[in-house]
Coordinates of C-alpha atoms (C1' of nucleotides) in Angstrom, one line a residue:
Chain A
M196 CA -0.1 0.3 0.2
S197 CA 3.1 2.5 -0.1
K198 CA 2.6 3.5 -3.8
V199 CA -1.1 4.0 -4.0
V200 CA -1.0 7.1 -6.2
A201 CA 2.7 8.4 -7.9
T202 CA 1.6 8.3 -11.6
Q203 CA 3.0 10.1 -14.3
A204 CA 6.1 10.7 -13.0
G205 CA 7.5 11.6 -16.6
E206 CA 8.2 14.6 -18.1
D207 CA 4.7 14.6 -19.8
D208 CA 3.1 14.6 -17.1
P209 CA 0.9 17.3 -17.3
L210 CA 0.5 18.5 -13.3
L211 CA 4.8 19.7 -13.6
L212 CA 5.1 23.1 -12.4
D213 CA 7.6 23.9 -14.7
R214 CA 5.1 23.1 -17.9
Q215 CA 2.4 25.6 -16.2
V216 CA 1.9 28.5 -18.8
C217 CA 0.0 30.4 -15.9
F218 CA 2.4 30.0 -12.9
P219 CA 5.2 32.4 -15.0
L220 CA 2.6 35.0 -15.4
Y221 CA 1.3 35.1 -11.8
A222 CA 5.1 34.8 -10.7
A223 CA 6.0 38.0 -12.9
T224 CA 2.8 39.3 -11.5
N225 CA 3.6 39.1 -8.3
L226 CA 7.3 40.6 -9.0
L227 CA 6.1 43.5 -10.7
N228 CA 4.0 44.7 -8.1
R229 CA 7.0 44.4 -5.8
L230 CA 9.0 46.4 -8.1
Y231 CA 6.1 49.6 -8.7
G232 CA 5.7 49.2 -5.2
P233 CA 9.0 51.5 -3.6
V234 CA 7.9 53.2 -6.0
L235 CA 4.7 54.7 -6.3
A236 CA 4.6 54.9 -2.8
K237 CA 6.5 58.0 -2.9
L238 CA 3.8 59.9 -4.7
G239 CA 1.2 57.9 -2.0
L240 CA 0.1 55.1 -4.6
T241 CA -0.7 51.7 -4.8
Y242 CA -0.3 49.6 -8.0
P243 CA -4.1 49.1 -8.7
Q244 CA -4.4 52.9 -7.7
Y245 CA -1.9 54.4 -9.9
L246 CA -3.2 52.2 -12.8
V247 CA -7.0 54.4 -12.2
M248 CA -4.5 57.8 -11.7
L249 CA -3.6 56.3 -15.8
V250 CA -7.3 56.3 -16.3
L251 CA -8.1 59.4 -15.3
W252 CA -5.1 61.6 -16.5
E253 CA -6.7 60.7 -20.0
H254 CA -10.2 61.3 -19.0
Q255 CA -10.3 63.4 -15.5
V256 CA -14.0 62.3 -14.6
Q257 CA -14.9 58.7 -15.2
S258 CA -18.2 56.4 -13.3
V259 CA -16.6 53.6 -11.5
G260 CA -17.9 51.6 -14.0
E261 CA -16.7 53.0 -17.1
L262 CA -13.2 52.5 -14.8
G263 CA -13.7 49.1 -14.2
A264 CA -14.0 48.3 -18.0
R265 CA -10.7 49.7 -18.7
L266 CA -9.3 48.3 -15.6
Y267 CA -11.0 44.6 -15.7
L268 CA -11.8 45.2 -12.1
D269 CA -15.6 45.3 -10.5
S270 CA -17.0 47.6 -8.0
G271 CA -16.5 45.5 -4.9
T272 CA -12.5 46.2 -6.2
L273 CA -13.0 49.9 -7.0
T274 CA -15.8 51.0 -4.2
P275 CA -13.0 50.5 -1.4
L276 CA -10.3 52.0 -3.6
L277 CA -11.8 54.6 -4.3
K278 CA -12.7 55.3 -1.2
R279 CA -8.8 55.7 0.0
M280 CA -7.7 57.6 -3.0
E281 CA -10.8 60.0 -1.6
A282 CA -9.1 59.9 1.2
A283 CA -6.1 60.7 0.4
G284 CA -7.7 63.5 -1.3
F285 CA -6.4 62.4 -5.1
V286 CA -10.2 62.1 -6.4
T287 CA -14.1 63.0 -5.3
R288 CA -16.8 61.0 -5.8
A289 CA -19.9 61.6 -6.3
R290 CA -23.5 60.3 -7.9
D291 CA -24.0 61.2 -11.2
P292 CA -26.9 63.8 -11.5
A293 CA -28.3 62.7 -14.1
D294 CA -28.2 59.4 -13.6
E295 CA -28.2 58.3 -9.9
R296 CA -27.3 55.1 -10.1
R297 CA -24.0 55.5 -11.3
V298 CA -21.4 57.4 -8.7
L299 CA -18.6 60.1 -10.6
V300 CA -14.6 59.9 -9.7
T301 CA -13.0 63.2 -10.6
L302 CA -9.3 64.4 -10.1
T303 CA -8.7 66.5 -7.8
A304 CA -6.3 69.9 -8.4
E305 CA -4.0 67.5 -5.8
G306 CA -4.6 64.3 -8.2
K307 CA -3.6 66.5 -11.4
V308 CA -0.7 67.7 -10.1
L309 CA 0.8 64.6 -9.1
R310 CA 0.8 63.4 -12.9
E311 CA 4.2 65.9 -12.8
R312 CA 5.7 63.9 -10.3
A313 CA 4.5 60.6 -11.8
L314 CA 6.1 61.3 -15.2
H315 CA 9.1 59.7 -13.9
V316 CA 8.1 56.0 -13.3
P317 CA 7.8 54.5 -16.4
E318 CA 11.0 55.6 -17.0
T319 CA 12.3 54.5 -13.1
M320 CA 10.4 50.7 -14.1
A321 CA 12.0 50.7 -17.6
N322 CA 15.6 51.7 -16.0
G323 CA 16.1 48.2 -14.5
Y324 CA 16.1 46.6 -18.8
R325 CA 18.3 47.6 -21.2
P326 CA 16.1 49.7 -24.2
D327 CA 15.9 46.5 -26.4
D328 CA 14.2 44.5 -23.8
V329 CA 12.1 47.1 -23.0
D330 CA 10.5 46.4 -26.7
S331 CA 10.7 42.2 -26.6
L332 CA 8.7 42.6 -23.0
R333 CA 5.8 45.0 -24.7
E334 CA 5.3 42.6 -27.7
S335 CA 5.5 39.7 -25.4
V336 CA 2.4 40.8 -23.7
R337 CA 1.0 41.8 -26.8
Q338 CA 1.3 38.5 -27.8
L339 CA 0.3 37.2 -24.7
V340 CA -2.9 39.2 -24.2
S341 CA -3.9 38.9 -27.8
T342 CA -4.1 35.0 -27.7
L343 CA -5.5 34.8 -24.1
A344 CA -8.3 37.4 -25.4
Q345 CA -9.3 34.4 -27.8
H346 CA -11.2 32.4 -24.7
K347 CA -13.6 30.9 -25.7
T348 CA -15.4 31.8 -22.5
R349 CA -15.1 35.1 -21.8
P350 CA -15.5 37.4 -18.5
P351 CA -17.5 39.7 -17.9
A352 CA -15.6 42.8 -17.7
T353 CA -16.5 44.6 -21.0
E354 CA -17.5 42.6 -23.9
Chain B
M42 CA -5.5 79.8 -14.1
S43 CA -7.4 77.1 -15.8
K44 CA -4.6 74.6 -17.5
V45 CA -2.6 74.7 -15.3
V46 CA -1.4 70.9 -15.5
A47 CA -2.9 68.7 -18.8
T48 CA 1.0 68.7 -20.5
Q49 CA 2.4 65.8 -23.0
A50 CA -1.2 65.0 -24.2
G51 CA 0.7 63.1 -27.2
E52 CA 0.5 59.5 -28.3
D53 CA 4.0 60.3 -26.6
D54 CA 2.6 60.4 -23.2
P55 CA 4.7 57.7 -20.9
L56 CA 1.7 57.9 -18.8
L57 CA -1.0 55.7 -21.6
L58 CA -2.5 53.2 -19.9
D59 CA -2.4 51.6 -23.5
R60 CA 1.5 52.7 -23.3
Q61 CA 2.1 50.5 -20.4
V62 CA 3.7 47.2 -20.6
C63 CA 2.7 45.8 -17.0
F64 CA -0.9 46.8 -17.3
P65 CA -2.0 43.4 -19.7
L66 CA 0.2 41.4 -17.1
Y67 CA -1.5 42.7 -14.1
A68 CA -5.3 42.1 -16.6
A69 CA -4.3 38.4 -17.7
T70 CA -3.3 37.8 -13.9
N71 CA -6.2 38.8 -12.8
L72 CA -8.3 36.8 -15.3
L73 CA -6.1 33.7 -15.2
N74 CA -7.8 33.9 -11.8
R75 CA -10.9 34.1 -12.5
L76 CA -10.7 31.2 -15.2
Y77 CA -9.0 29.0 -12.2
G78 CA -11.2 29.8 -10.0
P79 CA -14.5 27.9 -10.3
V80 CA -12.3 24.6 -12.1
L81 CA -10.3 24.8 -9.1
A82 CA -12.9 25.4 -6.4
K83 CA -14.4 21.8 -7.0
L84 CA -11.3 20.6 -6.1
G85 CA -11.0 22.2 -3.0
L86 CA -8.2 24.5 -3.9
T87 CA -7.8 28.6 -5.0
Y88 CA -4.5 29.4 -7.1
P89 CA -2.5 29.8 -5.1
Q90 CA -3.0 26.7 -2.8
Y91 CA -3.2 24.6 -6.8
L92 CA 0.8 25.8 -6.3
V93 CA 1.6 24.5 -3.6
M94 CA 0.0 21.3 -4.5
L95 CA 2.1 20.9 -8.0
V96 CA 5.5 21.7 -5.8
L97 CA 4.6 19.4 -3.5
W98 CA 3.4 16.3 -6.3
E99 CA 6.8 16.8 -7.4
H100 CA 8.2 16.2 -4.0
Q101 CA 6.1 15.0 -1.2
V102 CA 8.1 16.9 1.5
Q103 CA 9.1 21.2 1.4
S104 CA 10.1 23.6 4.1
V105 CA 8.5 26.7 4.0
G106 CA 10.8 28.6 2.3
E107 CA 11.6 25.8 0.1
L108 CA 7.9 26.3 -1.3
G109 CA 8.4 29.9 -1.4
A110 CA 11.7 29.7 -3.5
R111 CA 9.7 27.9 -5.9
L112 CA 6.6 30.5 -5.9
Y113 CA 8.5 33.4 -5.1
L114 CA 6.5 33.6 -2.1
D115 CA 7.8 34.4 1.4
S116 CA 6.2 33.4 4.6
G117 CA 3.8 36.1 5.4
T118 CA 1.8 34.9 2.5
L119 CA 3.0 31.0 2.8
T120 CA 1.3 30.1 6.6
P121 CA -2.0 31.7 6.5
L122 CA -2.1 29.6 3.3
L123 CA -0.3 26.6 4.7
K124 CA -2.7 26.8 7.6
R125 CA -5.8 26.5 5.6
M126 CA -4.0 23.6 2.8
E127 CA -3.7 22.2 6.9
A128 CA -7.0 22.6 7.9
A129 CA -8.7 21.1 4.4
G130 CA -6.5 17.7 4.8
F131 CA -4.3 17.7 2.4
V132 CA -1.0 18.5 4.0
T133 CA 0.3 18.5 8.0
R134 CA 3.0 21.1 9.0
A135 CA 5.6 20.1 11.5
R136 CA 8.8 21.5 12.6
D137 CA 11.8 19.9 11.1
P138 CA 13.8 18.0 14.1
A139 CA 17.2 18.3 12.3
D140 CA 16.5 22.3 12.4
E141 CA 14.1 23.0 14.3
R142 CA 13.6 26.7 12.7
R143 CA 11.9 24.6 9.7
V144 CA 8.5 23.7 9.2
L145 CA 7.9 21.0 7.2
V146 CA 5.1 20.7 4.7
T147 CA 4.5 16.7 3.9
L148 CA 1.3 15.9 1.7
T149 CA -1.4 13.6 3.7
A150 CA -3.3 10.7 1.8
E151 CA -5.9 12.3 1.1
G152 CA -3.5 15.2 -0.7
K153 CA -1.6 12.5 -3.0
V154 CA -5.7 11.7 -4.2
L155 CA -6.6 14.9 -4.7
R156 CA -4.1 14.7 -7.7
E157 CA -5.7 12.2 -9.7
R158 CA -8.7 14.5 -9.9
A159 CA -6.3 17.7 -10.3
L160 CA -4.8 15.8 -13.9
H161 CA -7.7 17.1 -16.0
V162 CA -7.2 20.6 -14.7
P163 CA -4.6 21.7 -17.3
E164 CA -6.6 20.6 -20.4
T165 CA -9.7 21.9 -18.9
M166 CA -7.9 25.2 -19.0
A167 CA -6.3 25.1 -22.0
N168 CA -9.8 23.9 -23.5
G169 CA -10.8 27.8 -23.9
Y170 CA -8.0 27.8 -26.7
R171 CA -6.7 26.0 -30.1
P172 CA -3.9 24.2 -29.8
D173 CA -1.7 26.2 -31.4
D174 CA -2.5 29.3 -29.5
V175 CA -1.5 27.3 -26.3
D176 CA 1.7 26.9 -27.8
S177 CA 2.2 30.4 -28.1
L178 CA 1.1 31.3 -25.1
R179 CA 3.8 29.4 -23.3
E180 CA 6.7 30.5 -26.0
S181 CA 5.2 34.7 -25.2
V182 CA 5.9 34.2 -21.7
R183 CA 8.7 32.4 -22.0
Q184 CA 10.2 35.2 -24.0
L185 CA 8.3 38.0 -20.9
V186 CA 10.0 35.8 -17.8
S187 CA 13.1 35.4 -19.3
T188 CA 13.4 39.1 -20.3
L189 CA 12.2 40.1 -16.7
A190 CA 14.6 38.0 -15.1
Q191 CA 17.5 40.4 -16.6
H192 CA 16.0 43.4 -14.6
K193 CA 19.1 45.0 -12.6
T194 CA 18.0 45.0 -9.0
R195 CA 16.7 41.6 -8.8
P196 CA 13.6 41.0 -6.1
P197 CA 14.9 39.3 -2.9
A198 CA 13.1 35.2 -4.1
T199 CA 15.8 32.4 -4.7
E200 CA 18.8 34.2 -6.3
Chain C
dA149 C1' 31.8 27.7 26.1
dG150 C1' 29.3 32.3 25.0
dC151 C1' 27.5 35.6 22.9
dA152 C1' 26.8 38.5 18.3
dA153 C1' 24.9 37.7 14.1
dT154 C1' 21.8 35.1 10.9
dT155 C1' 18.3 32.6 9.5
dA156 C1' 13.3 30.2 9.1
dG157 C1' 8.5 31.0 10.2
dA158 C1' 4.9 33.5 12.6
dT159 C1' 2.5 37.5 13.3
dT160 C1' 0.6 42.2 12.2
dG161 C1' -1.1 45.5 9.3
dC162 C1' -3.0 46.9 5.7
dT163 C1' -4.7 46.9 0.5
dT164 C1' -6.0 43.6 -3.4
dG165 C1' -9.6 41.3 -6.1
dC166 C1' -13.7 38.2 -6.4
dA167 C1' -18.1 36.2 -5.6
dA168 C1' -22.4 36.7 -4.0
dT169 C1' -25.8 39.6 -1.9
dT170 C1' -28.2 44.1 -1.2
dT171 C1' -29.9 48.5 -2.3
dA172 C1' -31.8 51.9 -5.0
dA173 C1' -32.2 54.0 -9.6
dT174 C1' -33.9 53.6 -14.2
dT175 C1' -35.8 51.0 -18.2
dG176 C1' -39.1 48.6 -20.3
dC177 C1' -43.5 46.9 -21.3
dT178 C1' -48.1 46.8 -20.7
Chain D
dA236 C1' -49.0 55.3 -14.8
dG237 C1' -48.1 50.8 -12.8
dC238 C1' -44.4 47.6 -12.2
dA239 C1' -41.1 43.7 -13.4
dA240 C1' -36.6 43.8 -15.2
dT241 C1' -32.3 45.6 -15.2
dT242 C1' -28.3 48.6 -14.1
dA243 C1' -24.8 50.8 -11.3
dA244 C1' -22.4 50.8 -6.8
dA245 C1' -21.9 49.4 -2.5
dT246 C1' -21.6 45.7 0.8
dT247 C1' -19.4 41.0 3.3
dG248 C1' -17.2 37.5 3.8
dC249 C1' -13.0 35.4 2.3
dA250 C1' -8.1 34.2 0.2
dA251 C1' -4.2 36.0 -0.8
dG252 C1' -0.1 39.2 -1.4
dC253 C1' 3.6 42.0 0.7
dA254 C1' 6.6 45.3 4.6
dA255 C1' 7.7 45.3 8.8
dT256 C1' 8.4 43.5 13.0
dC257 C1' 8.9 39.2 16.4
dT258 C1' 10.6 35.0 18.2
dA259 C1' 13.5 31.2 18.5
dA260 C1' 16.9 28.2 16.7
dT261 C1' 21.3 27.4 14.5
dT262 C1' 26.1 29.3 13.4
dG263 C1' 30.0 31.3 13.4
dC264 C1' 33.9 33.7 15.6
dT265 C1' 36.5 34.4 19.5

DNA sequence: AGCAATTAGATTGCTTGCAATTTAATTGCT
DNA sequence: AGCAATTAAATTGCAAGCAATCTAATTGCT
């Protein structure tokens, strides 16, 4: 009764960690979070908060739903996150008078000014890499996402 | 005093969301988590717990530190996660008699048996894609990680 | 042997992230 | 108009993830 299981030890075993496509993605994302963390902390932001700022710097007023569609996050994630950003003074939250179901998130003056101090972030982050590698990264990610997007059972999100 | 900020609106703006390398990675990882969630929930696992099981199915006894080195996670993440897996009956945790600082995580019989039921997971997940796309994904991720790994200021982890 | 430095995990406190549910506003249909 | 269905956020409950700190065991050095 010693070898009850232990099947599939060969390298065709689908359950080998090194055969997983998703694990490197998972690990890389955790790594990126750790790398961004200290840089963004100086601005008073976390990584997802930084993403929200990127969206708002493009369009200063956005509903929670629009932010979520852009970032693939739902209100369960965004609501508390936005409350923290409001407490930090970067945005305001207010019901849309034209449709009271919606909540409009608006950049504050402080939030707009923060953009100046954030301008160096992409370069700072890229500085760990050679310029060619950044292009290579960009291309790999583009391919990756383009392939992932073809999944037969898409998630809710925008679609 | 109306246009205090609003510089860099062009497409050379480094702060455009669509120019970010890391955002698609972040979004893709969240997506993968949502896709794996329901499949793994039937086994009583979450995605990071599944990763721990993959490692343990390869080596049935591992210290917390070894697991962390393999998965790039620290004890702050692993300790509570492993306690939940212990409560679920998949592993046991015990101090290493040879070095009482270490905690050895060991597969239980139930944890070994679970492997059978997990064998279909990789295929199930890949089923949303055409076989060629999976190869393409694998190659993109390989490139991605290989480039990321060249960052000048590596994180702690194994190294 | 004795003690400082190191190492391995655990703990604390905080922020995501998501499923499921709830609440309130709006639409649509009759 | 009246009411069911839909929609947008908020809320609840739980599991990660990580920095910082703490504790206990081991190493290393004299």
